N, CA, C and O of each residue as an XYZ file, in Angstrom:
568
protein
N     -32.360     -3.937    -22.602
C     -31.159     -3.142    -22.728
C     -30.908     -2.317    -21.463
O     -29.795     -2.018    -21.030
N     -32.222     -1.954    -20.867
C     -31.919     -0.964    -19.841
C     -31.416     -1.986    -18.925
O     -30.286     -1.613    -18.611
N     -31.714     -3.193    -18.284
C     -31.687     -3.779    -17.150
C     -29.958     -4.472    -17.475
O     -29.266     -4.880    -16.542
N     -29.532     -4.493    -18.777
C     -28.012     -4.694    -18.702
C     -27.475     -3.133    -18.365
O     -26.892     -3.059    -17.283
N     -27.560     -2.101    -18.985
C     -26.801     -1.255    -18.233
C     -26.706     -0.857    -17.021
O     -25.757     -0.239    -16.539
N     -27.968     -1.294    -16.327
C     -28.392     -1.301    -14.859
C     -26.567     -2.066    -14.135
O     -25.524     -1.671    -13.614
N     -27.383     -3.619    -14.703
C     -25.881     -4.629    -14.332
C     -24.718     -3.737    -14.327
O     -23.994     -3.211    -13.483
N     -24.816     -3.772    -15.490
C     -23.053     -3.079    -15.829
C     -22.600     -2.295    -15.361
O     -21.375     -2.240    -15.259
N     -23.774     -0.947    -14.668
C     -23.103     -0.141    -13.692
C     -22.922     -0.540    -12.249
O     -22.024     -0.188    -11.485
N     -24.043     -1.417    -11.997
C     -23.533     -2.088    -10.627
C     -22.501     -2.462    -10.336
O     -21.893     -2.186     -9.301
N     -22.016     -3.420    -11.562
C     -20.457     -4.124    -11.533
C     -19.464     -3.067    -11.199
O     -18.666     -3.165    -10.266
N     -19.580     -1.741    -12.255
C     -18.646     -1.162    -11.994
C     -18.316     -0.239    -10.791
O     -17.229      0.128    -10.345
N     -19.830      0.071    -10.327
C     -19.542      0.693     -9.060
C     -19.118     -0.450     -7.709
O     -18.619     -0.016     -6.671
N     -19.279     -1.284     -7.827
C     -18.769     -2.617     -6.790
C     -17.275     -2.698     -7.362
O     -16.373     -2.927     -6.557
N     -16.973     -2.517     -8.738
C     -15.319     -3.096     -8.585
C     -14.672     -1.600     -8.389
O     -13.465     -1.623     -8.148
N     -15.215     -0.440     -8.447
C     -14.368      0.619     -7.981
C     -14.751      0.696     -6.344
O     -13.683      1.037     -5.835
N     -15.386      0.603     -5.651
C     -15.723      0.617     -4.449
C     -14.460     -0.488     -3.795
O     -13.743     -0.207     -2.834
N     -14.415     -1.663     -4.511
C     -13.221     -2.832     -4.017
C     -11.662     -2.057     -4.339
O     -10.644     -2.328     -3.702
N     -11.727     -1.117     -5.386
C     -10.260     -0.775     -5.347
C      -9.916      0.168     -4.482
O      -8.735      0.295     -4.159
N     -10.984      1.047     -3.927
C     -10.576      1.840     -3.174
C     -10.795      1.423     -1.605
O     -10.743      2.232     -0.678
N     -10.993      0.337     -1.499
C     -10.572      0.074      0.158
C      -9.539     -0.692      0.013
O      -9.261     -1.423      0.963
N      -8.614     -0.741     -1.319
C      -7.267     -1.522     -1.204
C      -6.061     -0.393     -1.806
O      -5.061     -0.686     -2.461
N      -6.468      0.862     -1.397
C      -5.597      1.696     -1.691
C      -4.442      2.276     -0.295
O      -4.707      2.548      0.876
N      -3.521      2.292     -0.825
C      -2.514      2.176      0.661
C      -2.806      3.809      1.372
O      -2.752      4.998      1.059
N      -3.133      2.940      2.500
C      -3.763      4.379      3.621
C      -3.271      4.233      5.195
O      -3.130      3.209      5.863
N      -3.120      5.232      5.450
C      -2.794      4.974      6.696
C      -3.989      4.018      7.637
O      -3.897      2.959      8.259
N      -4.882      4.778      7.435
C      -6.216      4.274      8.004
C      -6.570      2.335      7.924
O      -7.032      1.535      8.738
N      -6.069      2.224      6.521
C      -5.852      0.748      6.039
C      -5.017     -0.075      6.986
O      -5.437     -1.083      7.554
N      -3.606      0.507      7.140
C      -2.785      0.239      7.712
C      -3.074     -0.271      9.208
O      -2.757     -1.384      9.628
N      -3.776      0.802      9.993
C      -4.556      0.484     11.082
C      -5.392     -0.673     11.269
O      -5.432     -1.235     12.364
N      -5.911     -0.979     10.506
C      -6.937     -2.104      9.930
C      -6.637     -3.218      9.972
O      -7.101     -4.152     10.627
N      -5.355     -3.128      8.835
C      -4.892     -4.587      9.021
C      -3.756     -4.728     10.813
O      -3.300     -5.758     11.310
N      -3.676     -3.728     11.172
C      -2.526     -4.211     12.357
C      -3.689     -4.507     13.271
O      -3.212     -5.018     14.284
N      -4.930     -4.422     13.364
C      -5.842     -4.633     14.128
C      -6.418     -5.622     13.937
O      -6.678     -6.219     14.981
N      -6.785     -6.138     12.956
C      -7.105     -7.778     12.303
C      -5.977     -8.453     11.848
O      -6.221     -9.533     11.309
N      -5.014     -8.178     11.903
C      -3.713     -9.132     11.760
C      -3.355     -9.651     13.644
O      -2.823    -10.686     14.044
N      -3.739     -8.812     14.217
C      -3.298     -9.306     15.791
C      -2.137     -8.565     15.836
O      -1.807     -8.756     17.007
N      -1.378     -7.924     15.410
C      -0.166     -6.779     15.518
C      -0.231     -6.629     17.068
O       0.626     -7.160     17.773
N      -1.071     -6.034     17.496
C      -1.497     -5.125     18.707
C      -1.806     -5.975     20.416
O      -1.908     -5.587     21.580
N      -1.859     -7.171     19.759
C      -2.001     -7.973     20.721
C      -0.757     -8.221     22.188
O      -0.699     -8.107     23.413
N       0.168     -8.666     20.869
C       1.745     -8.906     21.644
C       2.665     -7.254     21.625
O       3.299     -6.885     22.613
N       2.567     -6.316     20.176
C       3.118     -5.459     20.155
C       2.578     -4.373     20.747
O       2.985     -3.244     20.473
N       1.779     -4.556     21.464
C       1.065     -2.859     21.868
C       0.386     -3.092     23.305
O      -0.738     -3.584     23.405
N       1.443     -2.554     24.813
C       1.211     -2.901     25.915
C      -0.176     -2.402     26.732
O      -0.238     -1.184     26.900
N      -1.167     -3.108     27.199
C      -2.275     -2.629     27.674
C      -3.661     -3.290     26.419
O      -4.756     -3.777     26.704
N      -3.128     -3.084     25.237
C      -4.252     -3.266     24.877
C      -5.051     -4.694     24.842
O      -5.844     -4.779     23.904
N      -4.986     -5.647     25.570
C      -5.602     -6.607     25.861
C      -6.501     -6.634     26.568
O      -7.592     -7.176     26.392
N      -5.873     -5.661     28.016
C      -6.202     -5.710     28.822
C      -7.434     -4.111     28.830
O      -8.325     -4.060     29.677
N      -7.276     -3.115     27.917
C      -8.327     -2.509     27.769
C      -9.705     -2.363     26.673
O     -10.438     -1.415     26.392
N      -9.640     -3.976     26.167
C     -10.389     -4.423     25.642
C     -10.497     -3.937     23.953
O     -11.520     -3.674     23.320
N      -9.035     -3.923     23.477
C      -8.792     -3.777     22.627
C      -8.901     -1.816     22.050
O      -9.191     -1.242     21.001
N      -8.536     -1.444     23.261
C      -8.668      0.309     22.745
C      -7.312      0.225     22.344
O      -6.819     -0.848     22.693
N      -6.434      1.064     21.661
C      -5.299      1.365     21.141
C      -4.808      2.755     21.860
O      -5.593      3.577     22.332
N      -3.780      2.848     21.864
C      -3.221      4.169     22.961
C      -2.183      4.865     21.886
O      -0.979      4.645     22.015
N      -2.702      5.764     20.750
C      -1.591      6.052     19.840
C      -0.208      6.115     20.416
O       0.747      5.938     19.659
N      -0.070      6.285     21.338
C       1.574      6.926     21.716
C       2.295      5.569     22.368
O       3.492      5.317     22.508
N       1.089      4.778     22.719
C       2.148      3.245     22.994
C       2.144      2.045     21.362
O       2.937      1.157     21.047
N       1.224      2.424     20.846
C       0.801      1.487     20.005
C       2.425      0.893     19.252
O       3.479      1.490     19.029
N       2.018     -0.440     19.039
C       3.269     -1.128     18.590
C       4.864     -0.874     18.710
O       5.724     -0.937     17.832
N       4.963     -0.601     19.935
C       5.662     -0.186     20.665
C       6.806     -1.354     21.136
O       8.035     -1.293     21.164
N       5.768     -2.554     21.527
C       6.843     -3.585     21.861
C       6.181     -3.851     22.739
O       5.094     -3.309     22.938
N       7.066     -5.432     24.025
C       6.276     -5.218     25.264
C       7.464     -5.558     26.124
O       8.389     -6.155     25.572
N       7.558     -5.281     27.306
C       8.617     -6.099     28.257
C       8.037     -7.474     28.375
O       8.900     -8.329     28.578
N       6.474     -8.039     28.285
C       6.438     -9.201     29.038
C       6.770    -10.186     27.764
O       6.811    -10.003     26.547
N       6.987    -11.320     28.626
C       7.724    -12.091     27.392
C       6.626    -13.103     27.412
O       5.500    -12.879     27.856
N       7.124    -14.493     26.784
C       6.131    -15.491     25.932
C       7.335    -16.243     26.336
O       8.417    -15.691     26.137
N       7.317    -17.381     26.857
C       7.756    -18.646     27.317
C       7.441    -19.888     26.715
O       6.244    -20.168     26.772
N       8.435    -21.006     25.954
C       8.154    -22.119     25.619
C       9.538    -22.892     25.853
O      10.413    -22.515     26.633
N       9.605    -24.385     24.800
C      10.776    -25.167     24.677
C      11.778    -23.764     24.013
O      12.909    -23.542     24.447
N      11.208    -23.019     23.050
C      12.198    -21.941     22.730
C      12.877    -21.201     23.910
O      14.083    -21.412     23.785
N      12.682    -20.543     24.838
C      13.059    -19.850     25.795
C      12.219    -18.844     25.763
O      11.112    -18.934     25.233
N      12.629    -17.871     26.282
C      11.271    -16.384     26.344
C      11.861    -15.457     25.391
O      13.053    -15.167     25.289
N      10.631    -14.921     24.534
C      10.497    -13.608     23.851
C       9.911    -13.371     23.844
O       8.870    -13.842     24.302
N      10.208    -11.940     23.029
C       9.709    -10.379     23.729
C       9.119    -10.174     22.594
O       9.844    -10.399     21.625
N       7.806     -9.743     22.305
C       7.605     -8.517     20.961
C       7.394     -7.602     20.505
O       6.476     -6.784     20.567
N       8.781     -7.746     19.706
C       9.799     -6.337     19.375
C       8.741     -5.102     18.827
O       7.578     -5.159     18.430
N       9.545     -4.144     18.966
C       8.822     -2.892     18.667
C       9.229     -2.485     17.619
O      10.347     -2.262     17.155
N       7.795     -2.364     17.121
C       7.783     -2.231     15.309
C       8.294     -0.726     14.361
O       8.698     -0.548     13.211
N       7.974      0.325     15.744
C       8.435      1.418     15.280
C      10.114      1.710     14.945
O      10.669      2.557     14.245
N      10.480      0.916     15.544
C      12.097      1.123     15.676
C      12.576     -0.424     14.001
O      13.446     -0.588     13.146
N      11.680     -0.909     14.341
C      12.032     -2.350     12.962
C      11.581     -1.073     11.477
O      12.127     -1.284     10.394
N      10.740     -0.026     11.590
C      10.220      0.160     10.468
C      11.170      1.658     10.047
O      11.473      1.915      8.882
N      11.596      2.655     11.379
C      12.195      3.496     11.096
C      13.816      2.999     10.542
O      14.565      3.932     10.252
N      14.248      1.884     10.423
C      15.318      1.376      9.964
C      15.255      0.939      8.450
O      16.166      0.397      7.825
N      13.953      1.291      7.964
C      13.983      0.636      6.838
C      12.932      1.702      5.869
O      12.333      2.636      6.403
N      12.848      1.468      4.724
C      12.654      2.320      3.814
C      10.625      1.464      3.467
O      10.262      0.467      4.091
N       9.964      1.979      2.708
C       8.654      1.127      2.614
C       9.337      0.313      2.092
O       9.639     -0.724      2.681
N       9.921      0.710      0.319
C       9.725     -0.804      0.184
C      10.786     -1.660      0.516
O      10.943     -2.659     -0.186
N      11.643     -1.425      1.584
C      12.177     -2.522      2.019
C      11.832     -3.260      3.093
O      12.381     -4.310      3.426
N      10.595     -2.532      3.845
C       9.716     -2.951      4.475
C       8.714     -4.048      3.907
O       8.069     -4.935      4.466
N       8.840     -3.624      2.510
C       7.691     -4.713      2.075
C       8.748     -5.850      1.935
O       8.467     -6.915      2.485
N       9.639     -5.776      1.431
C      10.786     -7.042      1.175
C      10.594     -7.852      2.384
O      10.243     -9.031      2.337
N      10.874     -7.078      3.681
C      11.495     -7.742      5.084
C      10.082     -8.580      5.026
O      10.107     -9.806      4.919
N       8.905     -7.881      5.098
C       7.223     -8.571      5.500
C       7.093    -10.125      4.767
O       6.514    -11.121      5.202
N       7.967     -9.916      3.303
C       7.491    -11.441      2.623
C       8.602    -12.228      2.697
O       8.713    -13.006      1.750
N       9.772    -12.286      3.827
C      11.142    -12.775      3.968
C      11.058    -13.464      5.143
O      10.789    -14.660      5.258
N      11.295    -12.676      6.023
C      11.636    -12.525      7.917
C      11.024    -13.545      8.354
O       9.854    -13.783      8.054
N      11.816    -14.366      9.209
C      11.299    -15.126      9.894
C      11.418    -14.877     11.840
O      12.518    -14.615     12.326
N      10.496    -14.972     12.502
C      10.556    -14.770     13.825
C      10.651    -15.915     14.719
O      10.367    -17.017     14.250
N      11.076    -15.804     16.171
C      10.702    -16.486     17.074
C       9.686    -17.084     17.634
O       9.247    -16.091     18.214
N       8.812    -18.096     17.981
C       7.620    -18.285     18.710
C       7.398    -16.949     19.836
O       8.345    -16.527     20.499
N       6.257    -16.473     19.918
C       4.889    -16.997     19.451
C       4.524    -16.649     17.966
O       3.700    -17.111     17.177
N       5.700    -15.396     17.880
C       5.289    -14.829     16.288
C       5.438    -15.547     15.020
O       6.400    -16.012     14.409
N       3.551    -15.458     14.727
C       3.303    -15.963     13.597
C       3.765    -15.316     12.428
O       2.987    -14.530     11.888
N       4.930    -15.503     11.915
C       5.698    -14.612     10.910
C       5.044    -15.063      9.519
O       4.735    -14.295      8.609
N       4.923    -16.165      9.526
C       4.006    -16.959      8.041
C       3.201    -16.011      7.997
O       3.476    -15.366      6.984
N       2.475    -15.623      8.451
C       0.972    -14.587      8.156
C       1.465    -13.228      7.620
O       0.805    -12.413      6.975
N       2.504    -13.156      7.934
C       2.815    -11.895      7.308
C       3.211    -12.068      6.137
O       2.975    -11.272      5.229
N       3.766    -12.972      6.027
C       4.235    -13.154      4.724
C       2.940    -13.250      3.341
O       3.118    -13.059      2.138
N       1.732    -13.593      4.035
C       0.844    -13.256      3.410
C      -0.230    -12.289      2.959
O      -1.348    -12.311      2.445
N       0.857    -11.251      3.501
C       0.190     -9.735      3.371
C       0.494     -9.141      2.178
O       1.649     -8.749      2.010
N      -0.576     -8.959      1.052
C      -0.446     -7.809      0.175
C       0.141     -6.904     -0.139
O       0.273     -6.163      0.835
N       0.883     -6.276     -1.541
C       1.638     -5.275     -1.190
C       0.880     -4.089     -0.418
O       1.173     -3.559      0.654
N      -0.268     -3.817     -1.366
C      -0.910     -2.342     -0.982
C      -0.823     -2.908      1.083
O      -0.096     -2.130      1.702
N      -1.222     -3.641      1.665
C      -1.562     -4.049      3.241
C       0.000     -3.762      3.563
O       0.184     -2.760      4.253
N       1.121     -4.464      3.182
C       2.287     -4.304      3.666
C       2.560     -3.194      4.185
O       2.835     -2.888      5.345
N       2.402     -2.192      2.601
C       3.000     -0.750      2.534
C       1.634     -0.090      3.522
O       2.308     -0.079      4.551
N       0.895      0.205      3.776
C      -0.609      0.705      4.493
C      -0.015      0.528      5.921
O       0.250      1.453      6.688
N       0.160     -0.846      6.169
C       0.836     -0.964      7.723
C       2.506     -0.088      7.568
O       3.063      0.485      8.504
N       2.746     -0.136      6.931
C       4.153      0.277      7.045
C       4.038      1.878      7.619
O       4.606      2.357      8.600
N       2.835      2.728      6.388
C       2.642      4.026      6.698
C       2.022      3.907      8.209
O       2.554      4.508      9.142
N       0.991      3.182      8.365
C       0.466      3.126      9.845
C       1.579      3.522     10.751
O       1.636      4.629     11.287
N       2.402      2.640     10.893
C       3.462      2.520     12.064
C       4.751      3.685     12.275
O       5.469      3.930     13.244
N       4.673      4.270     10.879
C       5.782      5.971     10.549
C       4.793      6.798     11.157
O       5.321      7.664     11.854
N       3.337      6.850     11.141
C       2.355      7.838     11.366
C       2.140      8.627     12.925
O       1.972      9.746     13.409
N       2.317      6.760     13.430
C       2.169      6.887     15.158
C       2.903      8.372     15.860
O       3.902      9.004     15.515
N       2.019      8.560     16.864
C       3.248      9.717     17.516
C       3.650      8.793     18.891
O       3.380      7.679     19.340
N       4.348      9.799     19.211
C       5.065      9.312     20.811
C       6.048      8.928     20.723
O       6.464      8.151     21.583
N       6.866      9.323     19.603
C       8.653      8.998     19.409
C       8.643      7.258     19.339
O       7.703      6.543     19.687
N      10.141      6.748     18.714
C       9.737      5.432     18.508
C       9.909      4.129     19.930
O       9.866      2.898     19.930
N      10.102      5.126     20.972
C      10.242      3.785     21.990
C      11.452      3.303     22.010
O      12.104      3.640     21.022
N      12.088      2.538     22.878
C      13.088      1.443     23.756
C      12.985      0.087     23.190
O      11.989     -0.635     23.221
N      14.048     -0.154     22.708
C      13.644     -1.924     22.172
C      13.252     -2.802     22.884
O      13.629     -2.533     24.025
N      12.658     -3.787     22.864
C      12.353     -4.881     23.555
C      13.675     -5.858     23.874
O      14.704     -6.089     23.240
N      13.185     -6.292     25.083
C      14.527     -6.872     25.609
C      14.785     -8.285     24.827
O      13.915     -8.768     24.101
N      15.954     -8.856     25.019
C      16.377    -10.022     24.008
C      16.078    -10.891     24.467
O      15.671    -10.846     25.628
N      16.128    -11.850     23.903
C      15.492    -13.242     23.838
C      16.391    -13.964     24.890
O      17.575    -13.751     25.150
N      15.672    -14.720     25.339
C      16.560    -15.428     26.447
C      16.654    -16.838     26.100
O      15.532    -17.344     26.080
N      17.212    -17.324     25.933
C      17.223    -19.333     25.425
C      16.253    -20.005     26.293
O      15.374    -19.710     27.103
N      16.748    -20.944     25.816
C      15.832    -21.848     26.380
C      16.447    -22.243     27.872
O      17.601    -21.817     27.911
N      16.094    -22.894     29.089
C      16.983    -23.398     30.643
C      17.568    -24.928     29.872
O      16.991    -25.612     29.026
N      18.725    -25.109     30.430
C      19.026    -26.909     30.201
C      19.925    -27.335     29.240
O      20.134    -28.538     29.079
């Protein structure tokens, strides 16, 4: 008897431990824009400083663009996509929107509500005002 209640509290401290790292947090939010690749294309420098984050540029956008048969784009800055929109219409846009190459927009679409809304707070949280849009897409030559 003792070694089932043993179990049973294990279980329950493992399934409350799982709900609370899926509770919408800013901190979460961070998390996933950092293992989603957010920061890669949207946040200038941080490639190149080995993945440190610069709160006041973070997802910001970038001037350099991404070149294919599509033409070149830019990726857009998220602070200005998110201050236009409410959370949960933020969560709407995340499981809708479709983007340009290189952006993998499918992946977003596979983001969780609690992850949606977490990144959403992430990106309202940032300081450093919301930034200059990214410049427009240019077609393709030909």
């Amino acid at each position: 008897m003792f070694r089932l209640a043993m179990i049973a509290a294990a279980g329950f401290a493992l399934s409350q431990s799982g709900a609370a790292a899926q509770e919408v947090s800013v901190d979460f939010g961070q998390h996933i824009s950092i293992i989603g690749g957010c920061n890669d294309c949207h946040t200038v420098g941080y490639n190149e400083s080995g993945g440190q984050i610069d709160p006041n540029l973070a997802l910001k956008g970038s001037p350099e663009g991404f070149e294919g048969p599509w033409g070149k784009t830019f990726a857009k800055n998220l602070r200005l996509t998110v201050a236009k929109m409410s959370e949960d219409d933020w969560v709407k846009f995340s499981d809708t929107f479709k983007a340009a190459p290189p952006m993998p927009w499918y992946n977003v679409h596979a983001l969780t509500d609690v992850e949606a809304r977490s990144l959403y707070q992430y990106i309202k949280s940032l300081p450093g005002g919301n930034g200059d849009p990214a410049p427009d897409a240019i077609p393709p030559k030909g």
